[in-house]
Tab-separated table of C-alpha atoms and ligand atoms in Angstrom:
chain	number	residue	atom	x	y	z
A	2	UNK	CA	26.378	27.036	-0.615
A	3	UNK	CA	23.864	25.437	-2.929
A	4	UNK	CA	20.548	24.440	-1.172
A	5	UNK	CA	19.895	20.653	-1.311
A	6	UNK	CA	16.877	18.917	-2.348
A	7	UNK	CA	15.675	15.329	-2.609
A	8	UNK	CA	12.973	13.700	-4.691
A	9	UNK	CA	10.297	11.605	-3.047
A	10	UNK	CA	7.885	9.473	-5.161
A	11	UNK	CA	4.784	8.195	-3.530
A	12	UNK	CA	2.926	5.474	-5.433
A	13	UNK	CA	-0.673	5.247	-4.013
A	14	UNK	CA	-3.630	3.276	-5.178
A	15	UNK	CA	-4.909	5.723	-7.736
A	16	UNK	CA	-2.032	7.992	-8.574
A	17	UNK	CA	1.635	8.694	-8.123
A	18	UNK	CA	3.006	11.884	-6.637
A	19	UNK	CA	6.458	13.383	-7.024
A	20	UNK	CA	7.696	15.747	-4.445
A	21	UNK	CA	10.756	18.014	-4.507
A	22	UNK	CA	11.767	18.391	-0.860
A	23	UNK	CA	14.232	20.792	0.746
A	24	UNK	CA	16.384	18.398	2.753
A	25	UNK	CA	17.220	20.962	5.556
A	26	UNK	CA	13.647	21.998	6.362
A	27	UNK	CA	11.338	19.391	4.914
A	28	UNK	CA	9.619	22.097	2.870
A	29	UNK	CA	8.003	20.912	-0.345
A	30	UNK	CA	9.316	23.111	-3.113
A	31	UNK	CA	7.113	21.582	-5.687
A	32	UNK	CA	4.967	18.499	-6.513
A	33	UNK	CA	3.279	16.819	-9.419
A	34	UNK	CA	0.427	14.272	-9.351
A	35	UNK	CA	0.067	11.713	-12.254
A	36	UNK	CA	-3.144	9.762	-11.984
A	37	UNK	CA	-2.801	6.233	-13.169
A	38	UNK	CA	-4.293	6.063	-16.694
A	39	UNK	CA	-5.455	2.549	-16.150
A	40	UNK	CA	-6.545	3.025	-12.567
A	41	UNK	CA	-7.409	-0.076	-10.595
A	42	UNK	CA	-8.321	-2.777	-13.169
A	43	UNK	CA	-11.260	-4.798	-11.931
A	44	UNK	CA	-13.282	-5.705	-14.854
A	45	UNK	CA	-11.351	-6.210	-18.039
A	46	UNK	CA	-7.628	-6.310	-19.056
A	47	UNK	CA	-6.428	-3.301	-21.032
A	48	UNK	CA	-5.176	-5.774	-23.739
A	49	UNK	CA	-8.448	-7.670	-24.163
A	50	UNK	CA	-11.862	-5.937	-24.214
A	51	UNK	CA	-13.494	-9.372	-23.903
A	52	UNK	CA	-11.869	-10.508	-20.618
A	53	UNK	CA	-14.197	-10.658	-17.504
A	54	UNK	CA	-11.971	-10.636	-14.600
A	55	UNK	CA	-13.033	-12.799	-11.581
A	56	UNK	CA	-14.515	-11.018	-8.511
A	57	UNK	CA	-11.948	-9.712	-6.063
A	58	UNK	CA	-9.361	-9.134	-8.802
A	59	UNK	CA	-7.565	-5.740	-8.538
A	60	UNK	CA	-4.768	-5.340	-11.047
A	61	UNK	CA	-2.714	-2.500	-12.337
A	62	UNK	CA	-0.652	-1.619	-15.361
A	63	UNK	CA	3.033	-1.161	-14.703
A	64	UNK	CA	3.285	1.438	-17.509
A	65	UNK	CA	1.345	3.795	-15.287
A	66	UNK	CA	4.112	3.664	-12.691
A	67	UNK	CA	6.744	4.415	-15.322
A	68	UNK	CA	4.663	7.370	-16.362
A	69	UNK	CA	4.767	8.727	-12.857
A	70	UNK	CA	8.545	8.588	-13.091
A	71	UNK	CA	9.116	9.912	-16.544
A	72	UNK	CA	6.366	12.522	-16.523
A	73	UNK	CA	6.215	13.385	-12.910
A	74	UNK	CA	9.889	14.066	-12.203
A	75	UNK	CA	10.339	16.488	-15.006
A	76	UNK	CA	7.059	18.129	-14.221
A	77	UNK	CA	7.781	18.682	-10.593
A	78	UNK	CA	11.361	19.797	-11.377
A	79	UNK	CA	9.955	22.443	-13.755
A	80	UNK	CA	7.657	23.805	-11.135
A	81	UNK	CA	10.400	23.825	-8.484
A	82	UNK	CA	12.650	25.904	-10.710
A	83	UNK	CA	15.777	24.430	-9.199
A	84	UNK	CA	18.802	23.056	-10.998
A	85	UNK	CA	19.103	19.219	-11.268
A	86	UNK	CA	22.522	19.493	-9.560
A	87	UNK	CA	20.686	20.545	-6.327
A	88	UNK	CA	19.011	17.102	-6.081
A	89	UNK	CA	20.966	14.698	-3.733
A	90	UNK	CA	18.861	11.581	-4.067
A	91	UNK	CA	15.512	9.822	-4.857
A	92	UNK	CA	13.292	7.808	-2.551
A	93	UNK	CA	10.353	5.720	-3.536
A	94	UNK	CA	7.375	4.623	-1.406
A	95	UNK	CA	4.611	2.252	-2.704
A	96	UNK	CA	1.414	0.626	-1.650
A	97	UNK	CA	2.003	-3.011	-0.500
A	98	UNK	CA	1.776	-5.808	-1.169
A	99	UNK	CA	1.642	-4.973	-4.783
A	100	UNK	CA	3.210	-7.814	-6.797
A	101	UNK	CA	4.431	-8.354	-10.337
A	102	UNK	CA	5.998	-11.201	-12.275
A	103	UNK	CA	9.067	-10.107	-14.394
A	104	UNK	CA	11.245	-11.778	-16.993
A	105	UNK	CA	15.106	-11.964	-16.763
A	106	UNK	CA	15.375	-8.484	-18.160
A	107	UNK	CA	13.063	-7.095	-15.298
A	108	UNK	CA	10.332	-6.646	-17.864
A	109	UNK	CA	6.782	-7.146	-16.533
A	110	UNK	CA	5.330	-10.292	-18.141
A	111	UNK	CA	2.157	-8.337	-19.001
A	112	UNK	CA	4.320	-6.243	-21.447
A	113	UNK	CA	4.764	-9.328	-23.518
A	114	UNK	CA	2.269	-10.285	-26.183
A	115	UNK	CA	2.515	-13.881	-25.076
A	116	UNK	CA	1.245	-13.157	-21.590
A	117	UNK	CA	-0.821	-9.957	-21.972
A	118	UNK	CA	-4.112	-11.749	-21.878
A	119	UNK	CA	-3.389	-13.656	-18.755
A	120	UNK	CA	-4.598	-11.692	-15.694
A	121	UNK	CA	-1.906	-13.274	-13.473
A	122	UNK	CA	0.814	-11.709	-15.615
A	123	UNK	CA	-0.348	-8.260	-14.514
A	124	UNK	CA	0.385	-6.415	-11.317
A	125	UNK	CA	-1.698	-7.565	-8.293
A	126	UNK	CA	-2.448	-4.615	-6.302
A	127	UNK	CA	-2.584	-4.715	-2.472
A	128	UNK	CA	-6.362	-5.018	-2.572
A	129	UNK	CA	-6.462	-7.942	-5.024
A	130	UNK	CA	-8.263	-9.999	-2.534
A	131	UNK	CA	-8.733	-13.177	-4.727
A	132	UNK	CA	-6.162	-15.606	-3.072
A	133	UNK	CA	-8.522	-16.698	-0.281
A	134	UNK	CA	-8.041	-20.329	-0.877
A	135	UNK	CA	-4.189	-19.939	-0.685
A	136	UNK	CA	-4.431	-17.752	2.306
A	137	UNK	CA	-6.521	-20.256	4.234
A	138	UNK	CA	-4.120	-22.969	3.181
A	139	UNK	CA	-1.101	-20.995	4.368
A	140	UNK	CA	-2.801	-20.237	7.686
A	141	UNK	CA	-3.849	-23.753	8.281
A	142	UNK	CA	-0.326	-25.112	7.610
A	143	UNK	CA	1.457	-22.423	9.664
A	144	UNK	CA	-0.902	-23.043	12.578
A	145	UNK	CA	-0.651	-26.835	12.363
A	146	UNK	CA	3.124	-26.671	12.548
A	147	UNK	CA	3.003	-23.978	15.156
A	148	UNK	CA	5.431	-21.896	13.196
A	149	UNK	CA	6.711	-19.097	15.443
A	150	UNK	CA	6.936	-16.346	12.761
A	151	UNK	CA	3.111	-16.334	12.724
A	152	UNK	CA	3.260	-14.506	16.005
A	153	UNK	CA	4.681	-11.494	14.299
A	154	UNK	CA	1.613	-11.203	12.179
A	155	UNK	CA	-1.009	-10.920	14.905
A	156	UNK	CA	-1.560	-14.719	14.429
A	157	UNK	CA	-3.210	-14.136	11.110
A	158	UNK	CA	-2.524	-13.975	7.358
A	159	UNK	CA	-4.047	-11.674	4.827
A	160	UNK	CA	-5.030	-12.265	1.189
A	161	UNK	CA	-3.318	-8.908	0.596
A	162	UNK	CA	0.163	-10.258	1.120
A	163	UNK	CA	3.008	-11.345	-1.157
A	164	UNK	CA	3.073	-15.140	-0.722
A	165	UNK	CA	-0.622	-15.769	-1.187
A	166	UNK	CA	-0.496	-13.656	-4.375
A	167	UNK	CA	2.450	-15.761	-5.708
A	168	UNK	CA	0.833	-19.034	-4.653
A	169	UNK	CA	-2.445	-18.016	-6.433
A	170	UNK	CA	-0.367	-17.518	-9.616
A	171	UNK	CA	1.113	-20.945	-9.202
A	172	UNK	CA	-2.287	-22.607	-8.743
A	173	UNK	CA	-4.279	-20.683	-11.282
A	174	UNK	CA	-1.750	-19.996	-13.938
A	175	UNK	CA	1.203	-22.353	-13.513
A	176	UNK	CA	2.585	-21.257	-16.898
A	177	UNK	CA	2.925	-17.629	-15.800
A	178	UNK	CA	4.501	-18.839	-12.509
A	179	UNK	CA	7.031	-20.880	-14.616
A	180	UNK	CA	7.671	-18.000	-16.919
A	181	UNK	CA	8.358	-15.493	-14.158
A	182	UNK	CA	12.038	-15.118	-13.534
A	183	UNK	CA	11.195	-13.232	-10.332
A	184	UNK	CA	8.135	-11.835	-8.397
A	185	UNK	CA	8.826	-8.345	-7.111
A	186	UNK	CA	7.081	-5.869	-4.889
A	187	UNK	CA	6.183	-3.023	-7.180
A	188	UNK	CA	8.266	-0.603	-5.006
A	189	UNK	CA	11.394	-2.710	-5.587
A	190	UNK	CA	10.578	-2.988	-9.284
A	191	UNK	CA	10.372	0.772	-9.549
A	192	UNK	CA	13.768	0.962	-7.840
A	193	UNK	CA	15.084	-1.577	-10.332
A	194	UNK	CA	13.826	0.538	-13.280
A	195	UNK	CA	15.808	3.567	-11.889
A	196	UNK	CA	19.018	1.662	-11.017
A	197	UNK	CA	19.108	-1.672	-12.804
A	198	UNK	CA	19.512	-3.299	-9.433
A	199	UNK	CA	17.137	-5.720	-7.736
A	200	UNK	CA	17.095	-4.779	-4.076
A	201	UNK	CA	14.255	-6.067	-1.910
A	202	UNK	CA	13.060	-3.728	0.824
A	203	UNK	CA	13.204	-5.215	4.434
A	204	UNK	CA	10.007	-3.216	4.967
A	205	UNK	CA	7.791	-5.043	2.601
A	206	UNK	CA	9.521	-8.364	2.972
A	207	UNK	CA	8.981	-8.121	6.696
A	208	UNK	CA	5.352	-7.059	6.681
A	209	UNK	CA	4.137	-8.956	3.672
A	210	UNK	CA	6.345	-11.951	2.917
A	211	UNK	CA	6.990	-13.715	6.185
A	212	UNK	CA	10.702	-12.622	6.258
A	213	UNK	CA	12.564	-11.388	9.353
A	214	UNK	CA	16.050	-10.240	9.848
A	215	UNK	CA	16.966	-13.080	12.400
A	216	UNK	CA	15.496	-16.160	10.409
A	217	UNK	CA	15.257	-14.793	6.915
A	218	UNK	CA	12.460	-16.554	4.935
A	219	UNK	CA	10.787	-19.580	6.390
A	220	UNK	CA	12.321	-21.945	3.722
A	221	UNK	CA	11.025	-25.198	5.290
A	222	UNK	CA	7.490	-23.829	5.441
A	223	UNK	CA	7.667	-22.801	1.780
A	224	UNK	CA	8.803	-26.211	0.835
A	225	UNK	CA	5.697	-27.600	2.613
A	226	UNK	CA	3.473	-25.254	0.681
A	227	UNK	CA	4.467	-26.671	-2.710
A	228	UNK	CA	7.341	-28.396	-4.433
A	229	UNK	CA	7.568	-25.291	-6.715
A	230	UNK	CA	8.280	-23.209	-3.520
A	231	UNK	CA	11.145	-25.347	-2.278
A	232	UNK	CA	13.922	-23.290	-3.886
A	233	UNK	CA	11.792	-20.090	-4.401
A	234	UNK	CA	14.046	-17.978	-2.278
A	235	UNK	CA	17.013	-18.823	-4.524
A	236	UNK	CA	15.059	-18.342	-7.634
A	237	UNK	CA	11.875	-16.220	-7.998
A	238	UNK	CA	12.377	-14.383	-4.644
A	239	UNK	CA	16.157	-13.904	-5.037
A	240	UNK	CA	17.847	-10.563	-4.744
A	241	UNK	CA	19.820	-8.489	-2.256
A	242	UNK	CA	17.804	-7.385	0.798
A	243	UNK	CA	18.297	-3.694	1.654
A	244	UNK	CA	17.266	-1.847	4.722
A	245	UNK	CA	15.231	1.415	4.905
A	246	UNK	CA	17.512	4.355	4.688
A	247	UNK	CA	20.225	2.513	2.648
A	248	UNK	CA	21.155	3.208	-0.798
A	249	UNK	CA	19.751	0.638	-3.298
A	250	UNK	CA	21.724	1.807	-6.271
A	251	UNK	CA	22.399	4.768	-8.518
A	252	UNK	CA	20.351	6.350	-11.255
A	253	UNK	CA	21.167	4.402	-14.453
A	254	UNK	CA	22.157	6.263	-17.710
A	255	UNK	CA	18.810	5.347	-19.298
A	256	UNK	CA	16.718	6.480	-16.288
A	257	UNK	CA	18.812	9.649	-16.069
A	258	UNK	CA	18.019	10.442	-19.721
A	259	UNK	CA	14.308	9.709	-19.294
A	260	UNK	CA	13.927	11.784	-16.095
A	261	UNK	CA	16.299	14.587	-16.989
A	262	UNK	CA	18.213	13.909	-13.786
A	263	UNK	CA	21.991	13.418	-13.330
A	264	UNK	CA	23.360	9.906	-13.817
A	265	UNK	CA	24.504	8.073	-10.596
A	266	UNK	CA	22.106	9.895	-8.255
A	267	UNK	CA	21.660	7.735	-5.228
A	268	UNK	CA	18.305	5.862	-5.007
A	269	UNK	CA	16.974	4.702	-1.592
A	270	UNK	CA	15.634	1.197	-0.879
A	271	UNK	CA	11.848	1.342	-1.356
A	272	UNK	CA	9.533	1.698	1.674
A	273	UNK	CA	5.768	0.885	1.989
A	274	UNK	CA	3.766	4.255	1.406
A	275	UNK	CA	1.970	4.439	4.733
A	276	UNK	CA	5.333	3.725	6.583
A	277	UNK	CA	7.021	6.625	4.852
A	278	UNK	CA	4.357	9.009	6.017
A	279	UNK	CA	5.621	8.602	9.708
A	280	UNK	CA	8.657	10.457	8.720
A	281	UNK	CA	6.664	13.097	6.982
A	282	UNK	CA	4.499	13.852	10.106
A	283	UNK	CA	7.529	13.755	12.480
A	284	UNK	CA	6.432	10.626	14.343
A	285	UNK	CA	9.863	8.953	14.208
A	286	UNK	CA	10.099	8.273	18.005
A	287	UNK	CA	8.673	5.335	19.903
A	288	UNK	CA	5.188	5.248	21.623
A	289	UNK	CA	3.438	7.300	18.970
A	290	UNK	CA	0.638	6.105	16.810
A	291	UNK	CA	0.006	7.479	13.295
A	292	UNK	CA	-3.171	7.012	11.243
A	293	UNK	CA	-2.157	7.427	7.578
A	294	UNK	CA	-5.500	7.956	5.754
A	295	UNK	CA	-5.919	7.667	2.035
A	296	UNK	CA	-7.652	4.937	0.081
A	297	UNK	CA	-7.164	2.811	3.177
A	298	UNK	CA	-6.060	3.780	6.602
A	299	UNK	CA	-2.762	2.316	8.091
A	300	UNK	CA	-2.244	2.606	11.895
A	301	UNK	CA	1.472	2.566	12.466
A	302	UNK	CA	3.455	2.638	15.780
A	303	UNK	CA	7.043	2.459	16.699
A	304	UNK	CA	8.349	0.832	19.781
A	305	UNK	CA	11.715	-0.311	21.355
A	306	UNK	CA	10.394	-3.823	22.142
A	307	UNK	CA	8.867	-6.682	20.143
A	308	UNK	CA	5.512	-7.384	21.710
A	309	UNK	CA	2.888	-9.913	20.484
A	310	UNK	CA	-0.436	-8.028	19.616
A	311	UNK	CA	-3.262	-10.191	18.212
A	312	UNK	CA	-5.012	-8.594	15.317
A	313	UNK	CA	-2.171	-6.378	14.083
A	314	UNK	CA	-0.965	-6.880	10.520
A	315	UNK	CA	2.648	-7.245	11.537
A	316	UNK	CA	5.754	-6.103	13.444
A	317	UNK	CA	9.072	-5.571	11.802
A	318	UNK	CA	12.314	-4.362	13.241
A	319	UNK	CA	14.176	-1.564	11.400
A	320	UNK	CA	11.279	-1.186	8.927
A	321	UNK	CA	10.922	2.632	9.450
A	322	UNK	CA	13.511	3.784	11.838
A	323	UNK	CA	16.632	1.848	12.523
A	324	UNK	CA	16.753	0.261	15.959
A	325	UNK	CA	12.830	0.411	16.498
A	326	UNK	CA	10.115	-2.159	15.863
A	327	UNK	CA	7.357	-0.895	13.450
A	328	UNK	CA	3.851	-2.148	14.127
A	329	UNK	CA	1.082	-1.959	11.552
A	330	UNK	CA	-2.703	-2.439	11.692
A	331	UNK	CA	-5.265	-1.103	9.172
A	332	UNK	CA	-8.724	-0.511	7.741
A	333	UNK	CA	-9.000	-1.559	4.142
A	334	UNK	CA	-11.743	0.759	3.003
A	335	UNK	CA	-11.672	4.355	4.131
A	336	UNK	CA	-11.218	6.940	1.257
A	337	UNK	CA	-12.423	4.211	-0.975
A	338	UNK	CA	-15.694	3.800	1.043
A	339	UNK	CA	-16.203	7.538	0.956
A	340	UNK	CA	-15.316	7.749	-2.738
A	341	UNK	CA	-17.746	4.886	-3.463
A	342	UNK	CA	-20.554	6.499	-1.572
A	343	UNK	CA	-19.956	10.000	-3.183
A	344	UNK	CA	-20.671	8.249	-6.501
A	345	UNK	CA	-24.027	6.879	-5.350
A	346	UNK	CA	-25.711	10.229	-4.348
A	347	UNK	CA	-28.597	11.746	-6.278
A	348	UNK	CA	-27.998	14.183	-9.063
A	349	UNK	CA	-29.217	17.176	-6.863
A	350	UNK	CA	-26.113	16.638	-4.756
A	351	UNK	CA	-23.896	17.094	-7.908
A	352	UNK	CA	-25.741	20.254	-8.830
A	353	UNK	CA	-25.685	21.654	-5.348
A	354	UNK	CA	-21.959	20.945	-5.049
A	355	UNK	CA	-21.338	22.560	-8.457
A	356	UNK	CA	-23.329	25.589	-7.519
A	357	UNK	CA	-21.428	25.995	-4.275
A	358	UNK	CA	-18.125	25.357	-6.043
A	359	UNK	CA	-17.211	22.460	-3.755
A	360	UNK	CA	-16.677	18.759	-4.222
A	361	UNK	CA	-19.460	16.133	-3.386
A	362	UNK	CA	-17.179	14.966	-0.530
A	363	UNK	CA	-17.323	18.476	0.935
A	364	UNK	CA	-20.997	18.810	0.474
A	365	UNK	CA	-21.636	15.394	2.217
A	366	UNK	CA	-19.350	16.348	4.951
A	367	UNK	CA	-20.925	19.814	5.441
A	368	UNK	CA	-24.381	18.364	5.738
A	369	UNK	CA	-23.185	15.368	7.925
A	370	UNK	CA	-21.461	17.707	10.241
A	371	UNK	CA	-24.866	19.230	11.243
A	372	UNK	CA	-25.932	15.825	12.660
A	373	UNK	CA	-25.337	14.749	16.171
A	374	UNK	CA	-23.423	11.403	16.696
A	375	UNK	CA	-25.936	8.532	16.130
A	376	UNK	CA	-28.725	11.028	15.487
A	377	UNK	CA	-30.081	9.246	12.385
A	378	UNK	CA	-30.330	5.864	14.112
A	379	UNK	CA	-28.264	4.259	11.371
A	380	UNK	CA	-25.638	1.770	12.351
A	381	UNK	CA	-22.834	0.841	9.784
A	382	UNK	CA	-19.873	-1.417	9.539
A	383	UNK	CA	-16.900	-0.325	7.360
A	384	UNK	CA	-16.049	-3.620	6.001
A	385	UNK	CA	-16.639	-2.938	2.339
A	386	UNK	CA	-13.197	-4.013	1.353
A	387	UNK	CA	-13.052	-6.752	3.968
A	388	UNK	CA	-11.568	-6.341	7.455
A	389	UNK	CA	-7.774	-5.950	7.845
A	390	UNK	CA	-7.523	-5.379	11.601
A	391	UNK	CA	-8.348	-6.975	13.871
A	392	UNK	CA	-10.127	-9.813	12.231
A	393	UNK	CA	-7.909	-10.122	9.092
A	394	UNK	CA	-10.715	-11.468	6.880
A	395	UNK	CA	-11.179	-10.066	3.325
A	396	UNK	CA	-14.392	-12.139	2.954
A	397	UNK	CA	-16.225	-9.804	5.420
A	398	UNK	CA	-18.626	-7.205	3.852
A	399	UNK	CA	-20.027	-3.797	4.890
A	400	UNK	CA	-23.299	-3.254	6.436
A	401	UNK	CA	-25.831	-0.568	7.123
A	402	UNK	CA	-28.829	-0.878	9.442
A	403	UNK	CA	-31.792	1.292	10.268
A	404	UNK	CA	-32.600	2.647	6.908
A	405	UNK	CA	-36.041	4.192	6.411
A	406	UNK	CA	-37.752	5.997	3.498
A	407	UNK	CA	-36.720	9.249	5.206
A	408	UNK	CA	-32.972	8.366	5.256
A	409	UNK	CA	-30.807	11.048	3.657
A	410	UNK	CA	-27.461	10.574	1.913
A	411	UNK	CA	-25.704	12.710	4.377
A	412	UNK	CA	-27.045	10.435	7.236
A	413	UNK	CA	-25.545	7.402	5.577
A	414	UNK	CA	-22.287	9.354	5.010
A	415	UNK	CA	-22.259	10.282	8.635
A	416	UNK	CA	-22.844	6.546	9.702
A	417	UNK	CA	-19.901	5.526	7.509
A	418	UNK	CA	-17.856	8.227	9.294
A	419	UNK	CA	-18.836	6.851	12.625
A	420	UNK	CA	-18.289	3.237	11.409
A	421	UNK	CA	-14.677	4.311	10.396
A	422	UNK	CA	-14.005	5.985	13.786
A	423	UNK	CA	-15.238	2.863	15.654
A	424	UNK	CA	-13.167	0.622	13.402
A	425	UNK	CA	-10.137	2.684	14.439
A	426	UNK	CA	-11.267	2.557	18.041
A	427	UNK	CA	-11.272	-1.196	17.981
A	428	UNK	CA	-7.746	-1.285	16.627
A	429	UNK	CA	-6.503	1.290	19.350
A	430	UNK	CA	-8.179	-0.771	22.086
A	431	UNK	CA	-6.820	-4.063	20.939
A	432	UNK	CA	-3.357	-2.664	20.399
A	433	UNK	CA	-3.227	-1.233	23.843
A	434	UNK	CA	-4.783	-4.041	25.748
A	435	UNK	CA	-1.371	-5.646	26.503
A	436	UNK	CA	2.092	-4.141	27.104
A	437	UNK	CA	1.900	-1.575	24.308
A	438	UNK	CA	0.858	1.933	25.191
A	439	UNK	CA	1.247	5.119	23.117
A	440	UNK	CA	1.707	8.640	24.264
A	441	UNK	CA	1.118	10.668	21.130
A	442	UNK	CA	-1.494	10.271	18.356
A	443	UNK	CA	-1.041	11.768	14.888
A	444	UNK	CA	-3.076	11.812	11.693
A	445	UNK	CA	-1.850	12.170	8.197
A	446	UNK	CA	-4.620	12.711	5.604
A	447	UNK	CA	-3.543	12.059	2.026
A	448	UNK	CA	0.089	12.082	1.440
A	449	UNK	CA	-0.209	15.193	-0.795
A	450	UNK	CA	-1.409	17.467	2.066
A	451	UNK	CA	1.093	19.246	4.084
A	452	UNK	CA	1.523	18.061	7.703
A	453	UNK	CA	1.099	20.622	10.419
A	454	UNK	CA	4.783	20.843	11.325
A	455	UNK	CA	7.918	19.543	9.820
A	456	UNK	CA	10.628	17.977	11.970
A	457	UNK	CA	14.205	18.984	11.362
A	458	UNK	CA	15.534	15.699	10.138
A	459	UNK	CA	19.125	16.774	10.126
B	14	ADP	N1	-12.582	14.946	0.897
B	14	ADP	C1	-12.568	13.645	0.925
B	14	ADP	N2	-13.204	12.970	2.009
B	14	ADP	C2	-13.099	11.573	2.055
B	14	ADP	N3	-12.354	10.797	1.126
B	14	ADP	C3	-11.726	11.492	0.209
B	14	ADP	C4	-11.794	12.897	0.065
B	14	ADP	N4	-11.025	13.198	-1.054
B	14	ADP	C5	-10.479	12.091	-1.548
B	14	ADP	N5	-10.948	11.042	-0.855
B	14	ADP	C6	-10.588	9.559	-1.084
B	14	ADP	O1	-9.212	9.414	-0.741
B	14	ADP	C7	-8.544	8.367	-1.539
B	14	ADP	C8	-7.201	8.984	-2.209
B	14	ADP	O2	-6.366	9.113	-1.040
B	14	ADP	P1	-4.893	9.551	-1.396
B	14	ADP	O3	-4.175	9.611	-0.094
B	14	ADP	O4	-4.907	10.852	-2.150
B	14	ADP	O5	-4.350	8.455	-2.335
B	14	ADP	P2	-3.742	7.017	-2.089
B	14	ADP	O6	-4.513	6.289	-1.063
B	14	ADP	O7	-3.812	6.486	-3.399
B	14	ADP	O8	-2.284	7.215	-1.701
B	14	ADP	C9	-9.706	8.008	-2.519
B	14	ADP	O9	-10.142	6.726	-2.225
B	14	ADP	C10	-10.693	9.065	-2.431
B	14	ADP	O10	-11.978	8.547	-2.675
B	15	HMS	O1	-1.163	-1.957	3.190
B	15	HMS	C1	-0.579	-0.945	3.044
B	15	HMS	C2	0.608	-0.659	3.816
B	15	HMS	O2	1.075	-1.865	4.476
B	15	HMS	C3	-0.953	0.144	2.060
B	15	HMS	O3	-0.035	0.212	1.157
B	15	HMS	C4	-2.351	-0.057	1.452
B	15	HMS	O4	-3.155	-0.022	2.510
B	15	HMS	C5	-2.716	0.986	0.414
B	15	HMS	O5	-2.540	2.316	0.955
B	15	HMS	P1	-3.255	3.642	0.220
B	15	HMS	O6	-4.301	3.973	1.210
B	15	HMS	O7	-3.569	3.284	-1.128
B	15	HMS	O8	-2.054	4.654	0.298
């Protein structure tokens, strides 16, 4: 009997990865990583050298996602040396809430000459923290009307979510809002490019768009936000809602030709990137907490019951494992913070790392490991990209105290590591203060690394 494999595509902040996975064992037969050519766009638009993007803008180019599919799948398949008939399906995970406006042919507006110089026509990445005014307005209105759904979001709303991003487009670029046939999560858009179907994932809708299975979208609340939002669930937010684990559609003829895969291959409903990692590390049962560490860290837990936990990012039923509630909390700058710091070190660090044949990260880590906790006297806060949990405030910024003329880069690095650990500690303590307890703690560092043990998912 022919061995079966599936294709998993992980769209992170900086790159996309394609994995060819043996379905029976979870073994990764091959993988390819395609860095996004345009990366995170924070200063100027690719279409216009003269643009100066406002502070807190973090955009992306949707062509980079298509490159991951059309270059990454053939590359990984070539490495795996298996026949395409051995592939049984494709699953996509994506950072969230990463939002783009599309026209009625599902083409991103930024692909069109007419809109390419308008920043709001581009993909707003999860860490596009600019809709602060809109987030405050949404929060104030939801609190004043005592909307119950707010309880599912730890009594807070984040600039990182879907609705603040759409509302920002309405306020700042009404012409783009008007021209958008739909606003889509990037994961759902990628699935639409593979299948020609628009299927919105219950995972991202639940965590990022105020939707829940019992009540749907808060339509009355949307109409109170703006007249333009009154019918938005029938217009720009329309589309079938699919659950995690369901088939969204089948590989279209065009996508089959471009990827070299057989037509009509099943494609799953998209899932948020961090949430997919739970399955990878084998934390699919309740009462387990997994920290998924990459550009950011997401702390994800599963439980049989719905419990109100202040400071979490959200709780959504069936978002990862059918029948269980998924809880999410997070730290917005983790790999990003270390990456930023690794770029600030003196040249001697680069030459030392080069000489030793290791990365600057590894060198900083080696030197920091020689220090005792707190030894340098430095005290840091890891809020360089705002604070997601438990304060949900993207206006907050990072901090380092206790610097002297003797302070060494590895001491600062160590202080940021300690700050990151304490940020996680606060989340764990807040989460377990009430009824929620967890029995097992797992870490997944970078989705491209192999977890310690694979569960047998059959
Ligand atoms: N050795 C390291 N130590 C700390 N951070 C690292 C290290 N290597 C990479 N990073 C950071 O990890 C992040 C990338 O994480 P990864 O999981 O690969 O991607 P993504 O978050 O896009 O899914 C970047 O922000 C990078 O700066
Ligand atoms: O917010 C979520 C999940 O809800 C993540 O997609 C976001 O933190 C980005 O994750 P990465 O660290 O880039 O993989």
